Short mmCIF file of C-alpha atoms and ligand atoms in Angstrom, two decimals:
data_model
loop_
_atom_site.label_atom_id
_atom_site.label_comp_id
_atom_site.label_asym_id
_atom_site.label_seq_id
_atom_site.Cartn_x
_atom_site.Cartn_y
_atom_site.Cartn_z
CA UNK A 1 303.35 70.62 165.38
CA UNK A 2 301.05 67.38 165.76
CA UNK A 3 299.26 66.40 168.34
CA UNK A 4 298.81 62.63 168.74
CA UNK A 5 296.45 60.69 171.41
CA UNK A 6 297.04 57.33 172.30
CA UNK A 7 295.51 54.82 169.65
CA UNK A 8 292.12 54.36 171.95
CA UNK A 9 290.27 55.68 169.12
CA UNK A 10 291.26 53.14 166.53
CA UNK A 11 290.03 50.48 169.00
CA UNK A 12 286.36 52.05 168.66
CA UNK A 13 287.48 52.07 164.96
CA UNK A 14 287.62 48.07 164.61
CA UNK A 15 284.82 46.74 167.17
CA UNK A 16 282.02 48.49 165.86
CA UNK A 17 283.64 48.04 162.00
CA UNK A 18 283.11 44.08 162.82
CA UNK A 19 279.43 45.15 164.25
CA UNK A 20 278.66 46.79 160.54
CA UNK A 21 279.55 43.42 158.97
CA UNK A 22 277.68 41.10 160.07
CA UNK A 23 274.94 41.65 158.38
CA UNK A 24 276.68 42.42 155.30
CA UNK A 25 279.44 41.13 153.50
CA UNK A 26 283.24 42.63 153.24
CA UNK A 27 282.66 43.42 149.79
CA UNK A 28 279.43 45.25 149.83
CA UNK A 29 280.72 47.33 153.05
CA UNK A 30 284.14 47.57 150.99
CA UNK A 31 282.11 48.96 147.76
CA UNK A 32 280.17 51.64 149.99
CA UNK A 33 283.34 52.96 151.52
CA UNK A 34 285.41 53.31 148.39
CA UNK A 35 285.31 56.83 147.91
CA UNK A 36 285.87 57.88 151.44
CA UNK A 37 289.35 55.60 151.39
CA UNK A 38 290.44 57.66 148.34
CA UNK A 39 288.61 60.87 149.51
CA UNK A 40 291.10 61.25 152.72
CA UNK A 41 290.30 64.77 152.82
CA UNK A 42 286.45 66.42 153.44
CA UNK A 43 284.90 70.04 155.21
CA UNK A 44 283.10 69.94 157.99
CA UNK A 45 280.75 73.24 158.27
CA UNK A 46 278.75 74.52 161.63
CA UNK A 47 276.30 76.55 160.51
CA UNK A 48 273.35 77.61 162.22
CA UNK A 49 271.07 80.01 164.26
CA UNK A 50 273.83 80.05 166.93
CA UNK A 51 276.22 81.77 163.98
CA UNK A 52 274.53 85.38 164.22
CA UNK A 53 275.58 85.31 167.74
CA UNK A 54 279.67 84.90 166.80
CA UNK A 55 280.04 83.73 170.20
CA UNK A 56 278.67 86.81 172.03
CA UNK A 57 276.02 86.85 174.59
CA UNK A 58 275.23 89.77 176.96
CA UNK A 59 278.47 90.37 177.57
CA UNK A 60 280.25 87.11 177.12
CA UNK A 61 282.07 85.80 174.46
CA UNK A 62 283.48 82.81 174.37
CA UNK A 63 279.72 81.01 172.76
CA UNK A 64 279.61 78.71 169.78
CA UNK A 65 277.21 76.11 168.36
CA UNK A 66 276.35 75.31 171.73
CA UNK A 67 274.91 79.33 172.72
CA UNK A 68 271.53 77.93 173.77
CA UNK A 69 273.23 76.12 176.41
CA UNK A 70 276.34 78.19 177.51
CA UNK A 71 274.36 81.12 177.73
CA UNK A 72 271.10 79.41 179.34
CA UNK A 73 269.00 80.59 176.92
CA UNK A 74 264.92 79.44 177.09
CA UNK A 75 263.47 78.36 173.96
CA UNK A 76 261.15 80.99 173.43
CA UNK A 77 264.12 83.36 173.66
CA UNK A 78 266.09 81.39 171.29
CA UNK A 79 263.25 81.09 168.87
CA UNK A 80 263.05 84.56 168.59
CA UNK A 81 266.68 84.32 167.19
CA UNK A 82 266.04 81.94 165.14
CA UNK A 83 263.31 84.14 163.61
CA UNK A 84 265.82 86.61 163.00
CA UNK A 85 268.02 84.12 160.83
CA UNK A 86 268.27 85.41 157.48
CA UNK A 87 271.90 84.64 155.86
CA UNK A 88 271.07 86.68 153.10
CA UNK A 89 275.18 86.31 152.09
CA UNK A 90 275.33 82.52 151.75
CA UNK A 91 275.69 81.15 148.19
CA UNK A 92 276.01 77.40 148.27
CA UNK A 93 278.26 77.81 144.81
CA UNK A 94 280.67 79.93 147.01
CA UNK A 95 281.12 77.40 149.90
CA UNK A 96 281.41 74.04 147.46
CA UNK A 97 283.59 76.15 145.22
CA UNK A 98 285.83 76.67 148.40
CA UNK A 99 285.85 73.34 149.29
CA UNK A 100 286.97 72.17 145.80
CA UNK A 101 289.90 74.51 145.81
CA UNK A 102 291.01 73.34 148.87
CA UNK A 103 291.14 69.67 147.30
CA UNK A 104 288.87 68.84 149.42
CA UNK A 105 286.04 65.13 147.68
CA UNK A 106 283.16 65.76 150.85
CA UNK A 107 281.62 68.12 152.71
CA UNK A 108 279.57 67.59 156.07
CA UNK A 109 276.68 70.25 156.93
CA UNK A 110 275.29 70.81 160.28
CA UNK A 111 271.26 69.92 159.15
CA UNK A 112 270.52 69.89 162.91
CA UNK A 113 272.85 70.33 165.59
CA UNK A 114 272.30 70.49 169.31
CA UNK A 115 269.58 72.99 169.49
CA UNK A 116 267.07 70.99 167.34
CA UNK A 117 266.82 73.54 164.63
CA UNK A 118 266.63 72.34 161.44
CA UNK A 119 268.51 73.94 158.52
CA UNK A 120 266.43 71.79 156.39
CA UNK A 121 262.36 72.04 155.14
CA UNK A 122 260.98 68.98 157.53
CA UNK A 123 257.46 68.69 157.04
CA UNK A 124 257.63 66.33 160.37
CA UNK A 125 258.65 69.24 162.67
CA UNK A 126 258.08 73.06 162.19
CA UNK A 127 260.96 74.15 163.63
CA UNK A 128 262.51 74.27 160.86
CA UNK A 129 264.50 77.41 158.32
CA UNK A 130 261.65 77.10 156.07
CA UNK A 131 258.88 78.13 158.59
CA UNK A 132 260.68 79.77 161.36
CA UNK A 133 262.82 82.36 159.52
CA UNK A 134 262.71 84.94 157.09
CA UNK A 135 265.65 83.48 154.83
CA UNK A 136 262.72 81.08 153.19
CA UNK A 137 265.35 78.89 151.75
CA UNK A 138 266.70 75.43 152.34
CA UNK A 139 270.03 75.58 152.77
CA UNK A 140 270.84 71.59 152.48
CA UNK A 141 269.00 71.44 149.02
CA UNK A 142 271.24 74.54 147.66
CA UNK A 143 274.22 73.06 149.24
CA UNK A 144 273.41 69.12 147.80
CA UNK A 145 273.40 70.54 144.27
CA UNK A 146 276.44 73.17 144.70
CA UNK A 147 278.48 69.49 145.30
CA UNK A 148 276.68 67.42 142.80
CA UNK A 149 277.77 70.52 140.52
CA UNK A 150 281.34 70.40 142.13
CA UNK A 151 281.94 67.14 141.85
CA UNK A 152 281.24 66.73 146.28
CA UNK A 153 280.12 63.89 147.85
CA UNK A 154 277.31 66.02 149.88
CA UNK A 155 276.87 64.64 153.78
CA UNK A 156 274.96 66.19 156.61
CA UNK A 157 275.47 66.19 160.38
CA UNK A 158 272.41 65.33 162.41
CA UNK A 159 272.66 65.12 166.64
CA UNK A 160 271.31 62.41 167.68
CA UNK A 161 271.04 61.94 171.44
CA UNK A 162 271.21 66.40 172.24
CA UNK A 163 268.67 68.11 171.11
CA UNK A 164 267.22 71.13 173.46
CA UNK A 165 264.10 71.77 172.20
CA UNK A 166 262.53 68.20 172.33
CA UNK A 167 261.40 68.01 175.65
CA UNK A 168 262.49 64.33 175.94
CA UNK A 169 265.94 64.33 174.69
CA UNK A 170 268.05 62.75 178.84
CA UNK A 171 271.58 63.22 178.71
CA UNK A 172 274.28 62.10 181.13
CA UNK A 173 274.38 58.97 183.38
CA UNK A 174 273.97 58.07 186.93
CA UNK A 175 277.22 57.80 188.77
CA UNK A 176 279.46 59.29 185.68
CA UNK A 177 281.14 62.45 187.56
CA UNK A 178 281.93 64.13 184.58
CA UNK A 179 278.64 63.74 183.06
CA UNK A 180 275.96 63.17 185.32
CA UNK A 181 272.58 63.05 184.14
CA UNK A 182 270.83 66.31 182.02
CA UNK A 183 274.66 67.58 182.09
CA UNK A 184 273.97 67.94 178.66
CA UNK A 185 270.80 68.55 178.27
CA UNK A 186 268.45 71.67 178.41
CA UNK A 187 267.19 71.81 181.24
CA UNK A 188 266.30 75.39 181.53
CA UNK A 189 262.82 74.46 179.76
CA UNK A 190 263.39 70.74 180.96
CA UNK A 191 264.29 70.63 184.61
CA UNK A 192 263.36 66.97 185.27
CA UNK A 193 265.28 64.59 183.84
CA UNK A 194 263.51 62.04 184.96
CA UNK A 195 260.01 62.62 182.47
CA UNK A 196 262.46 62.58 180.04
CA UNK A 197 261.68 59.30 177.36
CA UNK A 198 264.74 58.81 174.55
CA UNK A 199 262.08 56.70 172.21
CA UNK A 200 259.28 59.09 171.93
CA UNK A 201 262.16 61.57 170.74
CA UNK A 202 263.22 59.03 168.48
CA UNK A 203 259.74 58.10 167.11
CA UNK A 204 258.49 61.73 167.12
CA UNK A 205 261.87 63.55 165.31
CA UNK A 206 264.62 60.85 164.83
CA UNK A 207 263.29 58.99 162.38
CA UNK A 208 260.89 60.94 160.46
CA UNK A 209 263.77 63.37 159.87
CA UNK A 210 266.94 61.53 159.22
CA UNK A 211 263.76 59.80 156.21
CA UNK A 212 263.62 63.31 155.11
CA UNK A 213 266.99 63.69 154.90
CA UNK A 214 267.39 60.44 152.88
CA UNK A 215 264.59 61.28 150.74
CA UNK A 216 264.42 64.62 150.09
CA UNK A 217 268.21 65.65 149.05
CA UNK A 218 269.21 62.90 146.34
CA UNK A 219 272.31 60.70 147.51
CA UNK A 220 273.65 61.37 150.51
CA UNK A 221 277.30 60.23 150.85
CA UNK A 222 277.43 60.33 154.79
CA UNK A 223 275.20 60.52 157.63
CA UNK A 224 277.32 62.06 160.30
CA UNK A 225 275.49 61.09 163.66
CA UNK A 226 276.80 62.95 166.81
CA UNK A 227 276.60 62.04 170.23
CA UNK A 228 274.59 59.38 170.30
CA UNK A 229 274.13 59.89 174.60
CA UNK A 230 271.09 57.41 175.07
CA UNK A 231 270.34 55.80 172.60
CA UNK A 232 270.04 52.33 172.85
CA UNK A 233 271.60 49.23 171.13
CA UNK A 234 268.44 48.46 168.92
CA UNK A 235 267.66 51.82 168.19
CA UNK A 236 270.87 51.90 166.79
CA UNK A 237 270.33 48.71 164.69
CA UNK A 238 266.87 50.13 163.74
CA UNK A 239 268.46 53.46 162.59
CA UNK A 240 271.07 51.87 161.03
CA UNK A 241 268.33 49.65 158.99
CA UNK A 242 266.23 52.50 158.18
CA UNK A 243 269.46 54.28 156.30
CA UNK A 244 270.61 51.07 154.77
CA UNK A 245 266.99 50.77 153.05
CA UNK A 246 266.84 54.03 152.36
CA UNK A 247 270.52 54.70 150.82
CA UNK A 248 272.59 51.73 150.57
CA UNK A 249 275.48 53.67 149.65
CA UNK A 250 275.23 56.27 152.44
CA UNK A 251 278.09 55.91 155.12
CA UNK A 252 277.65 56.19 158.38
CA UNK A 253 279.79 57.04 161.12
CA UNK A 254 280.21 54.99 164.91
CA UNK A 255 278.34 58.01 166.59
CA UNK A 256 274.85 56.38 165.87
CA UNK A 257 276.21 54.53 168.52
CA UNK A 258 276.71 51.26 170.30
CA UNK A 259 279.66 50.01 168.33
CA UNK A 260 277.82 50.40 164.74
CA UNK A 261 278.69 52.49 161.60
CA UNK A 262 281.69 52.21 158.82
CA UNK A 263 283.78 54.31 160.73
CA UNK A 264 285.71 55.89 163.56
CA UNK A 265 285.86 59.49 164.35
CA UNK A 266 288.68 60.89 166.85
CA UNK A 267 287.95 64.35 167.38
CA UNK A 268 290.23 67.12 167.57
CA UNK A 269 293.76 65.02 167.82
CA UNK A 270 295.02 62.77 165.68
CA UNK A 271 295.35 59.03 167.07
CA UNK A 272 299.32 58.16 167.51
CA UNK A 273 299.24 54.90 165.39
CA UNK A 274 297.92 53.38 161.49
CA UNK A 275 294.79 51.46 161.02
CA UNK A 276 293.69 49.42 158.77
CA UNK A 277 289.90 50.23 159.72
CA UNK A 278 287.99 53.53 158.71
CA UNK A 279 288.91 56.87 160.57
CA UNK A 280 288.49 60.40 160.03
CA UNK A 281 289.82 62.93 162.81
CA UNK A 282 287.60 65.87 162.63
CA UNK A 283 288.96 69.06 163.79
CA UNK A 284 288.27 72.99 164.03
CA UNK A 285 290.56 75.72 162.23
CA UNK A 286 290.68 77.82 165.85
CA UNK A 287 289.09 76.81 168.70
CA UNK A 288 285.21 76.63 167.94
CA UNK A 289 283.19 74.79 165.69
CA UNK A 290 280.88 77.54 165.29
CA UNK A 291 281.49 80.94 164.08
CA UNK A 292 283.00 82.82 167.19
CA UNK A 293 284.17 86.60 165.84
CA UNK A 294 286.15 86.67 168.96
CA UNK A 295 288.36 83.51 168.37
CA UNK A 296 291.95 84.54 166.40
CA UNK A 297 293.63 81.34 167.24
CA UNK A 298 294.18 79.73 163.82
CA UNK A 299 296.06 77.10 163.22
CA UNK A 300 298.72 77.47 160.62
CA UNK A 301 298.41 76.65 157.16
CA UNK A 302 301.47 74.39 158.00
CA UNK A 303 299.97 72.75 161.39
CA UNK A 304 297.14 71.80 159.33
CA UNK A 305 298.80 70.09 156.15
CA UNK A 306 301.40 68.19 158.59
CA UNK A 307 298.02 67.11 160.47
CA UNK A 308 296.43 65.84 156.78
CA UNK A 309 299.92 64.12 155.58
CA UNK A 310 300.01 62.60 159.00
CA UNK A 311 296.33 61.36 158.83
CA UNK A 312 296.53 59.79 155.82
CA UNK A 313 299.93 58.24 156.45
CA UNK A 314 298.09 56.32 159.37
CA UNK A 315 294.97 55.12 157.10
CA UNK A 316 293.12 57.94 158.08
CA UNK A 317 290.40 60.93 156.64
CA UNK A 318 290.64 64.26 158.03
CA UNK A 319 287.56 66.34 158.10
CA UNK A 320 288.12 70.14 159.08
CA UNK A 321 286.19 72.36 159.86
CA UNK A 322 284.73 76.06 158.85
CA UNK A 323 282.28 78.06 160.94
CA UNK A 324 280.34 80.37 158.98
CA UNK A 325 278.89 83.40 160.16
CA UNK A 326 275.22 84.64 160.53
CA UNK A 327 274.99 85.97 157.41
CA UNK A 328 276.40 82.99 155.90
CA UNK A 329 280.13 83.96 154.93
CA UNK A 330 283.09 81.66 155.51
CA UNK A 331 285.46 83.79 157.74
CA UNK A 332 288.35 84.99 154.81
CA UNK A 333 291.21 83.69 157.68
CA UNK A 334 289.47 79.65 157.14
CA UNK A 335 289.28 80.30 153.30
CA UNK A 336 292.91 81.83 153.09
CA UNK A 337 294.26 78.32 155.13
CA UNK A 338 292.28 76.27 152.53
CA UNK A 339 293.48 77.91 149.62
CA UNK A 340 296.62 77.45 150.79
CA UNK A 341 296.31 73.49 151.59
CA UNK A 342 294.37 72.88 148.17
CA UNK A 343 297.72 74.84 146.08
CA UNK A 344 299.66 72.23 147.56
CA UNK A 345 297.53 69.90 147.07
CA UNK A 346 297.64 70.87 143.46
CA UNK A 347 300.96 70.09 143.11
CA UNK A 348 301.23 66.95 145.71
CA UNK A 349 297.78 65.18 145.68
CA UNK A 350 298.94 62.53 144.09
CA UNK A 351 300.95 61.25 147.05
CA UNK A 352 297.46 61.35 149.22
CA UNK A 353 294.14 61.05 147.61
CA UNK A 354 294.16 57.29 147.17
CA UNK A 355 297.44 56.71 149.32
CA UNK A 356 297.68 53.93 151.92
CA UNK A 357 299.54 53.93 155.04
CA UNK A 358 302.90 53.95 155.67
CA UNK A 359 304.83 50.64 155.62
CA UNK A 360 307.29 51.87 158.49
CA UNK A 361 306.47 53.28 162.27
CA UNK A 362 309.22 54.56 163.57
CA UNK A 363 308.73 58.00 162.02
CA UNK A 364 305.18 58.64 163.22
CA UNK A 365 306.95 59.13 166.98
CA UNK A 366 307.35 57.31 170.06
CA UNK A 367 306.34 57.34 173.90
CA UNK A 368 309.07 59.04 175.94
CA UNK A 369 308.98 57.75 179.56
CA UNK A 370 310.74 61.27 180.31
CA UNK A 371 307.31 62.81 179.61
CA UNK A 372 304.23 62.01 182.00
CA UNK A 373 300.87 63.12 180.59
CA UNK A 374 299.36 65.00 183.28
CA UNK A 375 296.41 63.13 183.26
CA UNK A 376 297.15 59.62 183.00
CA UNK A 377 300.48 59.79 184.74
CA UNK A 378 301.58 57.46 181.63
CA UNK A 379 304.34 58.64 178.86
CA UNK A 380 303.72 61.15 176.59
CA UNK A 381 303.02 60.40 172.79
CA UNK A 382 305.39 62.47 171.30
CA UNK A 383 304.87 62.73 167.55
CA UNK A 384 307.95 62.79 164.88
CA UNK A 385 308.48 65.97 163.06
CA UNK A 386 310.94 64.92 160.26
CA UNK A 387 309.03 62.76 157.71
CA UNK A 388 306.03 60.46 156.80
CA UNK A 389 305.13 57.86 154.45
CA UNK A 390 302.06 57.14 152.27
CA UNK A 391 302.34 53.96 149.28
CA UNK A 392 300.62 53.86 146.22
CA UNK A 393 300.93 50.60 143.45
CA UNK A 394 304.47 49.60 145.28
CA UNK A 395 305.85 53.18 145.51
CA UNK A 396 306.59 54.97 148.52
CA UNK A 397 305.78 58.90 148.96
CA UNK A 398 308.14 60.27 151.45
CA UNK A 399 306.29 63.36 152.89
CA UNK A 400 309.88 65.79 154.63
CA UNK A 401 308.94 67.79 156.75
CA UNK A 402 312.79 69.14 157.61
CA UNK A 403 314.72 69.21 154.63
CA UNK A 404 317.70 66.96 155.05
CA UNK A 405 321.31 67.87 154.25
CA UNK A 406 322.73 66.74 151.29
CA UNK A 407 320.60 62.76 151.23
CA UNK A 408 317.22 61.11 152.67
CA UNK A 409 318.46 57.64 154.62
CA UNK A 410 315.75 55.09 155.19
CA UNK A 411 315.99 51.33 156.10
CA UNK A 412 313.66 48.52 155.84
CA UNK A 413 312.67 49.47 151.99
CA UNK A 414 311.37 46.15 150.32
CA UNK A 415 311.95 45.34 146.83
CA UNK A 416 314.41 47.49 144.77
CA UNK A 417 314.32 51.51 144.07
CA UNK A 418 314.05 51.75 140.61
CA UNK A 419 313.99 55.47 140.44
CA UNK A 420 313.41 58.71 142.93
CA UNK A 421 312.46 62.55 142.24
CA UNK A 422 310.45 64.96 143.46
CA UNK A 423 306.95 64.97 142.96
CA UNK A 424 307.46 68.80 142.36
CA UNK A 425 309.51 68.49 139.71
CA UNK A 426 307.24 68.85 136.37
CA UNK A 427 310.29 66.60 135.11
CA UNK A 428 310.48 63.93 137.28
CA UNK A 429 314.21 64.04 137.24
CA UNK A 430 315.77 60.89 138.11
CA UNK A 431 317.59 61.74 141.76
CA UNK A 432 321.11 59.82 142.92
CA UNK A 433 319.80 56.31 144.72
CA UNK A 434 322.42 53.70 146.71
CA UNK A 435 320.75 51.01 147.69
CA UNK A 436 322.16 47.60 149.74
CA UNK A 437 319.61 45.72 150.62
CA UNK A 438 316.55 47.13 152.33
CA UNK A 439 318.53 50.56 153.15
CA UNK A 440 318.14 53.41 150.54
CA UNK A 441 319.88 56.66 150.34
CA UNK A 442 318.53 59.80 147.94
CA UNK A 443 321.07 62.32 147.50
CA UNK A 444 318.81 65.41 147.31
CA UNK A 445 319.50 69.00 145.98
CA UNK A 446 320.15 71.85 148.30
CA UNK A 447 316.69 73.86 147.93
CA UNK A 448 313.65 72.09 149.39
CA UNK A 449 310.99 72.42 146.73
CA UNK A 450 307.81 73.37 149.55
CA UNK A 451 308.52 75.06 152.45
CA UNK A 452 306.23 72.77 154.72
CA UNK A 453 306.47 69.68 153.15
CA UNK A 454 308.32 68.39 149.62
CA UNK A 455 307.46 65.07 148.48
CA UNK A 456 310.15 62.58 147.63
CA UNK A 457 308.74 59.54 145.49
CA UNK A 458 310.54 56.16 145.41
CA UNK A 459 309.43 54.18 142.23
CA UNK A 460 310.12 50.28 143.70
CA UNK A 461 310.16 47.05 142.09
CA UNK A 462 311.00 43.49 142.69
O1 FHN B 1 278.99 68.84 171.07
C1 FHN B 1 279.41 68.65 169.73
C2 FHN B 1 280.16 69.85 169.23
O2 FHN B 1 279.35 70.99 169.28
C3 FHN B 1 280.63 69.59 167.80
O3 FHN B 1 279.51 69.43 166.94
C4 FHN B 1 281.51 68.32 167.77
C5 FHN B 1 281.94 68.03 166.35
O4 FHN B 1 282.32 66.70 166.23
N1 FHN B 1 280.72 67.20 168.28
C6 FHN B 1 280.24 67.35 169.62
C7 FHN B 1 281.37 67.29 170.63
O5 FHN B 1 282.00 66.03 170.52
#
């Protein structure tokens, strides 16, 4: 099953694409985002002090990445987990070798999510893996060489406007009911939100870290910024500068904020139309980003591959994500999903990495006025189960999801079929076409060659 949201996100996707650009030409932004066009598939990993919890907290469990908060937890408390941190399990090898085998080209680390830890050694601010915990080891530079090894474009998550141990980190705004000011901040340490001053934070971590980052770790293919909250227009710009100096080629993604960055990022659903500006929907294998030991709702291996084919066949990345535990072990139900994705992948890649978009519409779904989304009171986006469509050098991939009987009909085909098989056939042989005009029929054989999606290629010419 997919689940669509109404293209809002792609109109993020192409104001603050424009905002990149000018002050840079289409080609050089073009050359930067090369790889992540072709990539179309990357893992997203929350990992972090928070982990050794797995969600529990004196007797609740439903904690994540965001335990300081959820569970009201006052630094010096929380410090004294962090002191206990010591994932003497994780092998950076392990994790990049996962990531490979599940096809995935990138993979995104938490360096410092919401509770201002870093997972990094930052010689501006102590609080840090190096000095606070036993472990003694920096996790990013193990991980950056694991994907230079693996062939990985290595990227790293930094929050940018949330960080709960900065004591001048304001969230919210006045007069937004569902999130009025310091609803996101910590303000168990931090009551007043008020004292509270965005651009010392910036001066005093912000910058000196996200330069450590830049420096300290060799290329760095994307700097994923997350909720940018307060950040203002030129701090953006002046981030934005900083990384440009510092890595040219490093991408970065619209949450530094205020319409800037190569790219859009929809977050847990997948928008219901194409676009021909960046996007990457990121999304969690259950329901938590971080490692939650009570949470058994996985998505199926079949969910998720329908979600990539359909990502891609919009012009889209898809970015999923792992939560590793406190001793630093991807949870064997996330591995077994990957594994699965990257043997079909094996087989099929061919008809994604590189792909673009689908040259028809009609299959991706359609509003039905019959169903009202509860919110908006507007029709439902209902997404199409039956096929998609990705092109390559005039070819057309046709992703099936339901195995027709007997022939694949499709209309508005341009130029001529020249041949069709399945890409799962190590033969390639040639399949039954009739073709009049721009409507094509593929007589197909009984037996669906994947059980969740068989790809049927359609060589075209003029
Ligand atoms: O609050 C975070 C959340 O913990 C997680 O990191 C996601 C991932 O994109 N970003 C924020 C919620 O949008």
């Amino acid at each position: 099953m997919i689940k669509s949201i109404v293209s809002g996100g792609l109109v993020l996707a192409a104001a603050l694409t424009c905002a990149t650009q000018a002050a840079e030409t289409p080609e050089q932004s073009g050359a930067r985002m090369a790889w992540f066009n072709s990539a179309k598939f990357g893992l997203f990993i929350h990992w972090g002090v928070y982990s050794q919890a797995g969600g529990e907290w004196k007797g609740t469990t439903n904690h994540a990445e965001w335990l300081q908060l959820t569970a009201k937890i006052p630094i010096a408390e929380y410090t004294e987990l962090a002191k206990q941190f010591n994932p003497v399990k994780f092998n950076a090898d392990e994790w990049a070798q996962i990531a490979s085998d599940a096809g995935m080209k990138y993979l995104v680390l938490t360096s410092k999510h919401h509770d201002g830890f870093a997972m990094f050694d930052s010689p501006s601010n102590p609080y840090n893996i190096m000095k606070v915990t036993p472990f003694g080891r920096d996790p990013v530079k193990e991980l950056a060489a694991a994907c230079a090894k693996h062939g990985l474009k290595f990227c790293v998550y930094y929050s940018l406007g949330r960080d709960w141990h900065d004591p001048d980190v304001p969230t919210g705004s006045p007069g937004n009911a569902r999130f009025p000011p310091g609803s996101r901040s910590n303000l168990v340490d931090y009551p007043d939100e008020s004292r509270k001053d965005f651009a010392k934070y910036f001066e005093r971590k912000v910058k000196p870290q996200v330069r450590e980052l830049l420096t300290q770790y060799g290329p760095i293919g994307i700097l994923w910024f997350d909720t940018p909250e307060k950040i203002t227009k030129a701090q953006s710009a002046e981030l934005l500068a900083l990384i440009r100096g510092l890595q040219p080629d490093c991408i970065v993604n619209a949450r530094i904020g205020n319409k800037l960055g190569d790219y859009g990022t929809p977050e847990q659903e997948i928008p219901s139309g194409k676009s021909t500006q960046a996007w990457e929907t990121c999304m969690t294998l259950n329901g938590h980003w971080g490692y939650n030991s009570h949470d058994a709702n996985w998505k199926t291996t079949a969910t998720l591959l329908r979600n990539l084919i359909d990502i891609v066949s919009k012009g889209g990345n898809y970015l999923l994500n792992v939560g590793p535990t406190g001793a630093g072990v991807i949870p064997p139900e996330s591995v077994e999903r990957l594994r699965e994705i990257g043997a079909w992948l094996k087989i099929n890649g061919e008809s994604l990495y590189g792909a673009g978009m689908t040259p028809f519409g009609p299959e991706l779904g359609k509003f039905d006025a019959a169903k009202k989304n509860k919110k908006t009171g507007k029709p439902e986006f209902v997404p199409g189960e039956e096929w998609r469509c990705t092109t390559k050098a005039g070819g057309l991939y046709i992703h099936l999801f339901k195995w027709p009987a007997g022939r694949f009909d499709v209309s508005g085909v341009k130029g001529t079929v020249k041949k069709a098989y399945l890409l799962a056939d190590p033969d390639r042989t040639a399949l039954k076409v009739k073709q009049t005009g721009a409507e094509v029929s593929v007589e197909l054989p009984a037996k669906a060659p994947d059980a969740i999606a068989s790809v049927l290629c359609l060589e075209c010419g003029d």
